[in-house]
C-alpha atoms as one frame of an Amber mdcrd trajectory, in Angstrom:
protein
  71.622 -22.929  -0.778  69.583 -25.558  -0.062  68.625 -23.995   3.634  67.552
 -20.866   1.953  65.268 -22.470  -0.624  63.909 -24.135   2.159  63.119 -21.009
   4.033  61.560 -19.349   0.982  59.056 -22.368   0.718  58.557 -21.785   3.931
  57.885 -17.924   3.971  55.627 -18.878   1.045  53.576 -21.434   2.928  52.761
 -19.120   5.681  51.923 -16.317   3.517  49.610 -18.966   1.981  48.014 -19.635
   4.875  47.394 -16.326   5.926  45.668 -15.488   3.112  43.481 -18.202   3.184
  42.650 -17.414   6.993  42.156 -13.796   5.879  39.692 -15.148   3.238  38.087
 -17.393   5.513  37.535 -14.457   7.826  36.264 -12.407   5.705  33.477 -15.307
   4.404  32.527 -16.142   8.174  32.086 -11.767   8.360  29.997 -12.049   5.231
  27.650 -15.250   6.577  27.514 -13.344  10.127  26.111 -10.191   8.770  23.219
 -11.775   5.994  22.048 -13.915   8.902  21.840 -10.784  10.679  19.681  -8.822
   8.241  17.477 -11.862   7.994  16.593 -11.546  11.523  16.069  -8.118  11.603
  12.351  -6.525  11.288  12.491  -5.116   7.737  10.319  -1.852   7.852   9.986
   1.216   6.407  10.681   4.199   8.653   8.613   7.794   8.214  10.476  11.475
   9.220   8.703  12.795  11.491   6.081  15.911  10.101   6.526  13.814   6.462
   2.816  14.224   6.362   2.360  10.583   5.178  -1.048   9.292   6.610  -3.806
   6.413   6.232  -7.600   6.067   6.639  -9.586   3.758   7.990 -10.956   2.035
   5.480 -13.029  -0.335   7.852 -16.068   0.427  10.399 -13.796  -0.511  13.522
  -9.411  -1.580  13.332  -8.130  -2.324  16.826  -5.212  -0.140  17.771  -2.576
  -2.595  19.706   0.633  -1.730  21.481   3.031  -3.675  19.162   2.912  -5.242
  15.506   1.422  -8.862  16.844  -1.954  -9.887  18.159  -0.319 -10.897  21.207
   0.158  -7.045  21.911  -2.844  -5.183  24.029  -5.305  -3.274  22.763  -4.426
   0.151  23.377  -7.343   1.792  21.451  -9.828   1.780  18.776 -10.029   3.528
  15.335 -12.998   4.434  13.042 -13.762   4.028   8.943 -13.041   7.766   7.868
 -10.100   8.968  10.722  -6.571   9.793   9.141  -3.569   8.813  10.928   0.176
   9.857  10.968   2.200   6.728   9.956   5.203   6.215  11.872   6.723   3.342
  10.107   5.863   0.060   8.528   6.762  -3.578   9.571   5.801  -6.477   7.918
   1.466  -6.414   7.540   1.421  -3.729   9.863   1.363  -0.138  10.343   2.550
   1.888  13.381   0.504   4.910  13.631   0.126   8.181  16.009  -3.228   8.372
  17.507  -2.543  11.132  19.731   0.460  13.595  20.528   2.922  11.298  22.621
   1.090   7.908  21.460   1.619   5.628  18.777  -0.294   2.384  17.907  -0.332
  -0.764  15.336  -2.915  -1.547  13.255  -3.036  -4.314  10.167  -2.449  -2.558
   6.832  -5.178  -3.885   4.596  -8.020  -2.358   7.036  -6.238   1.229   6.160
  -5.444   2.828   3.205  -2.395   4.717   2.203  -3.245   8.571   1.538  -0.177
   9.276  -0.427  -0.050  13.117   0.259  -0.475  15.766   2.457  -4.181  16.187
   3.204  -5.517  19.411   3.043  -6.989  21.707   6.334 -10.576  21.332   6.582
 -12.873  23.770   8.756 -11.900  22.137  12.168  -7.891  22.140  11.123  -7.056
  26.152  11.355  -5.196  27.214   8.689  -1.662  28.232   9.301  -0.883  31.852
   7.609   2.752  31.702   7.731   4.688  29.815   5.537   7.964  28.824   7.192
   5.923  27.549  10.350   3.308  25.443   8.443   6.801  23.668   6.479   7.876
  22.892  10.330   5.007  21.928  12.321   4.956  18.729   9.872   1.604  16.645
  10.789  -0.392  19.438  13.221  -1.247  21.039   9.661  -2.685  17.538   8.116
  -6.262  16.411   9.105  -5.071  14.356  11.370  -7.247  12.963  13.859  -5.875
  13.906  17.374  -6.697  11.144  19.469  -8.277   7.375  19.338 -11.721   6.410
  21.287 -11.166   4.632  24.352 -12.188   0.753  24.406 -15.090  -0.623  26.366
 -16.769  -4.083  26.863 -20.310  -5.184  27.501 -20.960  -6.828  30.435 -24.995
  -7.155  30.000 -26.907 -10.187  28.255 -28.272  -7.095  26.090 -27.559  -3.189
  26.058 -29.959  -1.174  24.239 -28.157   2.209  22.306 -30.221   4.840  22.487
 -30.178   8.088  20.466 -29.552  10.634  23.591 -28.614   9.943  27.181 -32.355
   9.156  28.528 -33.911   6.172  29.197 -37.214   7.110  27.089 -35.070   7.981
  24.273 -35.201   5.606  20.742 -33.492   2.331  20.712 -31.031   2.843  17.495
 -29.528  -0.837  18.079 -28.632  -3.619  20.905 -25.479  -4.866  21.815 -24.282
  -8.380  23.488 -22.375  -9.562  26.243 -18.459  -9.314  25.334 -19.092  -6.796
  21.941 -15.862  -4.791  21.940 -16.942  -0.292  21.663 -15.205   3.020  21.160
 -16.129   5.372  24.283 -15.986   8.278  23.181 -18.079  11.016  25.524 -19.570
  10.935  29.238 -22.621  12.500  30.573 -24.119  11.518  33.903 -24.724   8.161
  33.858 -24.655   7.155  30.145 -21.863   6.782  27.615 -21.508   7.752  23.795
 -20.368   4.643  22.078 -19.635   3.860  18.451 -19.857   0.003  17.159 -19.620
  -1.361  13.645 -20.526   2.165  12.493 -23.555   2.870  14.730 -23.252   5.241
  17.414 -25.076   6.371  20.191 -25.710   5.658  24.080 -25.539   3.298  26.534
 -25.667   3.530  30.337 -22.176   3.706  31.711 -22.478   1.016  34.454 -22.567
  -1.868  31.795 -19.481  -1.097  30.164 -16.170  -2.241  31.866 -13.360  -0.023
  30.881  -9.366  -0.140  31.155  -8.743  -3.426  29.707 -11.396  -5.300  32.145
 -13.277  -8.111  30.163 -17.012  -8.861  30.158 -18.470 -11.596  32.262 -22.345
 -12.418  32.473 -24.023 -10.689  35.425 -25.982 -13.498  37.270 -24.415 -16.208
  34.728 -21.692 -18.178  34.045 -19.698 -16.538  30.825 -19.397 -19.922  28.753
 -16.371 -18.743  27.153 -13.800 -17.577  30.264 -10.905 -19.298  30.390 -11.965
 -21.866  27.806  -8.609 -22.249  25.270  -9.601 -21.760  21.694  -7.615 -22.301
  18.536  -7.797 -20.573  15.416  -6.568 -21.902  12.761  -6.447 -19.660   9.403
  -6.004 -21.825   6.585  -2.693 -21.738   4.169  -0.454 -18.669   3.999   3.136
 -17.935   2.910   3.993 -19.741  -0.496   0.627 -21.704  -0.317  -2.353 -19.535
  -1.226  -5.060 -21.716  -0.615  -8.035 -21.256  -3.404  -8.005 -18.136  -5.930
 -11.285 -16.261  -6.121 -12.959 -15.303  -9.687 -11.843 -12.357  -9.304  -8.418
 -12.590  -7.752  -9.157 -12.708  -4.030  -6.207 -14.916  -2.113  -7.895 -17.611
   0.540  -5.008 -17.363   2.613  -5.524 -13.471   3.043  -8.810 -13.599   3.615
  -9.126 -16.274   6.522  -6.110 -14.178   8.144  -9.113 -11.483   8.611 -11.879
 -13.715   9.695  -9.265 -15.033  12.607  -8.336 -11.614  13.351 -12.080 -11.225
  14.430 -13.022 -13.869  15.554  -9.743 -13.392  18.241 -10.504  -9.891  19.288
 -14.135 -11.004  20.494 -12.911 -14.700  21.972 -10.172 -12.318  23.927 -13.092
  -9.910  25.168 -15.181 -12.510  26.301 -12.118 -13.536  29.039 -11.054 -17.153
  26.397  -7.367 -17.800  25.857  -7.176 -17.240  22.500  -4.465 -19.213  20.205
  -3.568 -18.412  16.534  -1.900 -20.774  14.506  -0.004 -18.216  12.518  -0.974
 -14.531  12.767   0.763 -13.285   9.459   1.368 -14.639   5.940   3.497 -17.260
   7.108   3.520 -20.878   5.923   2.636 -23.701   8.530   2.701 -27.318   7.908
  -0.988 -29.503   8.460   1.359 -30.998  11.722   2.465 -27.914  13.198  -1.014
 -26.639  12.996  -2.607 -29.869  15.030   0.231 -29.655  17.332  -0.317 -26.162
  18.668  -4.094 -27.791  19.410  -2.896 -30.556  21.259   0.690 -28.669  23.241
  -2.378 -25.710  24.485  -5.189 -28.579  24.866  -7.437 -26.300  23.071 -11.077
 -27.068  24.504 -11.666 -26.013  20.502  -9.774 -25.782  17.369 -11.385 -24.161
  14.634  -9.778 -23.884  10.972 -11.162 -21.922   8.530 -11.130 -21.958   5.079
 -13.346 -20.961   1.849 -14.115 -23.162  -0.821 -13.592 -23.066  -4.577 -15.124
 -25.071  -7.035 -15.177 -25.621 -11.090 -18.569 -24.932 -11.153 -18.770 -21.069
 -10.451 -22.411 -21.465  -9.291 -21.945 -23.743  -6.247 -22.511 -21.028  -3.622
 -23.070 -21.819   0.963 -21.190 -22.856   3.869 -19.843 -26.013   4.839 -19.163
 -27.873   7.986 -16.633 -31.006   8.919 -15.328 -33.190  11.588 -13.817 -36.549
  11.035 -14.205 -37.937  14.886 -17.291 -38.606  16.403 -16.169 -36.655  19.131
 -15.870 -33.646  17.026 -19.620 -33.517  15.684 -21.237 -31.325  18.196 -19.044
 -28.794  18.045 -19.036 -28.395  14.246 -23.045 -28.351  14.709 -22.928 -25.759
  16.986 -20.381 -23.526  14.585 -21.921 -24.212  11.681 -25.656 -23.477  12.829
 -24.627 -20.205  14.067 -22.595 -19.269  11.262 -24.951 -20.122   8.632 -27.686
 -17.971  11.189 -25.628 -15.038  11.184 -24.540 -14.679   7.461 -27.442 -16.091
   5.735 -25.519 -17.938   3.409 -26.883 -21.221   1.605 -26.487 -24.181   3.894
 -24.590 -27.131   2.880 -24.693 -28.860   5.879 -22.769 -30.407   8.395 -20.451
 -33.526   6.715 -17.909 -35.928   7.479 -14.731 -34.534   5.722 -11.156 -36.357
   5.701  -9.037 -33.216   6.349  -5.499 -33.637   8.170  -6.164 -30.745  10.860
  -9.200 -32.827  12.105  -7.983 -36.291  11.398  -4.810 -36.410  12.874  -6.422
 -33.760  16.087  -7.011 -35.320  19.306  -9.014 -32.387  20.100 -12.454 -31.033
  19.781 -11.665 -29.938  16.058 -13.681 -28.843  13.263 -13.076 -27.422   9.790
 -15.660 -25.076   8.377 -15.610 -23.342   4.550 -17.211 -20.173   5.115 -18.328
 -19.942   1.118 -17.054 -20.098  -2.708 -14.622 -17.274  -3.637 -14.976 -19.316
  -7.305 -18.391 -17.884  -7.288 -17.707 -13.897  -8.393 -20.852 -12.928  -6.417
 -20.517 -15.093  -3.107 -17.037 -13.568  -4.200 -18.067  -9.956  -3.501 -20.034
 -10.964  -0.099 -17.418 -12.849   1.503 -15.167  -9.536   1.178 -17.332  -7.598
   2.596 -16.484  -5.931   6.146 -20.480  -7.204   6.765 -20.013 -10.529   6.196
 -16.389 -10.636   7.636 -18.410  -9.365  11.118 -21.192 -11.531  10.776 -18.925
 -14.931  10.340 -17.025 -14.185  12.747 -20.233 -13.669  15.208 -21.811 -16.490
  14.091 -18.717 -18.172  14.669 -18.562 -16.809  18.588 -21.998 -17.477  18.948
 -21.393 -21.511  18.009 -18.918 -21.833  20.640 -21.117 -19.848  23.153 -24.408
 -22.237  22.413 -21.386 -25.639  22.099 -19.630 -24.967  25.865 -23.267 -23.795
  27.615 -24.860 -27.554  26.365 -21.327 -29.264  27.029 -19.778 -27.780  29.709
């Protein structure tokens, strides 16, 4: 009697244990798989022919290979041209620019069309029902293929109105500006830049992914290591405008800029984070110091109680450090025309604790509702980041 009990309790232990295992198991399953999902790229995938599209809502969006800025360029779109969206991941937006091509681009330089557009005079219409419900995006005005990318390689490039060399001068262009090629004739091409287009004679444009470099000159900026560092993301915000605008989104932009034309001009090009992603004041000086960045630059904008206080600001904390926030904040201040508040000594972790050539500049006061308005502007978003070029041109050609 007593061996039987025994072997019950003993039945009824392993059963216990079992289960327990079972349950175990099936928690370790459960652990496996959310760590899973919160790895994987959550996106939102299009059908194909859904008809979904976006416009450009800015003068020029690069088109890159992949959803990072450490993907190529592959092409460039214009403010106006609809795009097929493919899917969505994260801030970005993978597009199809022509029929077997697809592209990224950030999503707040597009904007979301919501419905199938309509044909227009240079879409034929389709007569027959059942085919127009198949062919999907070939009935949307969708614009059939990107411009090709170019690169100056002059000091100055005049654009002209036609392909002649008497012809009007409708603009200029520096060494390094990025262009959309879009026609050739003879010796000139038909480019398109921050909304101006016209032409430019082909030999001082380098093509397929070549970079610029200053005929008869050194180029100040090849191979010099820059990094950008756009203030706050993720959970920290940075400053609120008067009128809503988030700091943190809006120095992601100026670095976005700012990157495509260091990149162009031949500089390796660093970004402390390239997405809304929180960093910590550390991990931003260390990603100076690990690439030995020849420059950091963080940017920020200013806020203030006052909602008058209006301008730019520069700071470095080391001597050392000085020149080059000078150079950046002369520039700057050049390009944009906003009020200067000089050049200052600032205590800022990024530049006190940086053994680098590192500067902090505030590139105006989103508390002020009409600086506000400016610093949004796809204008002043080129111009800073121009200015901001131009410093570190005029900084490495006196300190080289």
């Amino acid at each position: 009697m007593i061996f039987r009990i025994f072997c019950v309790k003993m039945n009824m232990d392993i059963l216990i244990r079992e289960e327990t295992m079972k349950k175990k198991s099936c928690l370790f399953l459960v652990i496996v798989i959310l760590i899973c999902q919160a790895f994987l790229p959550h996106g939102k995938a299009y059908a194909a022919g859904s008809g979904e599209t976006v416009t450009i809502g800015t003068d020029v969006v690069n088109i890159r290979s992949g959803p990072d800025l450490s993907y190529p360029l592959t092409a460039i779109a214009k403010r106006g041209e609809k795009y097929e969206i493919v899917q969505e991941q994260g801030d970005w937006i993978e597009i199809r620019f022509a029929v077997s091509k697809t592209g990224w681009l950030v999503k707040w330089l597009v904007v979301k069309d919501n419905e199938q557009a309509q044909p227009t005079a240079a879409t034929p219409k389709n007569t027959q029902n059942s085919q127009s419900s198949s062919q999907g995006p070939q009935n949307t005005q969708v614009k059939p293929a990107a411009a090709v990318i170019g690169y100056v390689n002059a000091d100055t490039l005049n654009i002209r109105l036609e392909p002649s060399a008497t012809s009007t001068v409708v603009g200029k262009l520096g060494i390094g500006t990025m262009v959309s090629i879009y026609h050739s004739q003879n010796n000139w091409l038909e480019i398109g830049y921050a909304g101006l287009r016209g032409w430019v004679i082909s030999e001082f444009i380098n093509r397929d992914g070549q970079t610029a470099t200053k005929a008869g000159s050194e180029n100040y900026l090849q191979n010099k290591t820059i990094v950008i560092d756009p203030g706050h993301g993720g959970g920290d915000n940075g400053t609120t405008g008067a009128n809503g605008t988030l700091e943190k989104k809006l120095t992601l932009k100026t670095a976005y800029l700012l990157y495509d034309k260091l990149k162009a001009a031949g500089a390796n090009v660093f970004l402390t984070r390239n997405s809304d992603t929180y960093l910590s004041l550390s991990s931003r000086v260390m990603m100076g110091q690990v690439n030995q960045a020849d420059a950091f630059i963080s940017l920020h904008y200013d806020s203030n109680l006052d909602p008058t206080l209006r301008g730019t600001t520069g700071y470095y904390y080391h001597a050392y450090q000085k020149a080059l926030a000078v150079a950046l904040f002369n520039a700057t201040v050049e390009k944009t025309k906003l009020f200067n508040r000089g050049v200052r000594f600032g205590d800022y972790h990024v530049i006190r604790e940086n053994s680098q050539n590192a500067v902090l500049i505030e590139l105006g006061y989103l508390s002020n509702p009409e600086e506000e308005a400016i610093l949004n502007s796809n204008t002043y978003q080129a111009n800073a980041a121009t200015g901001l070029y131009n410093g570190l041109v005029q900084y490495f050609k006196e300190h080289n």
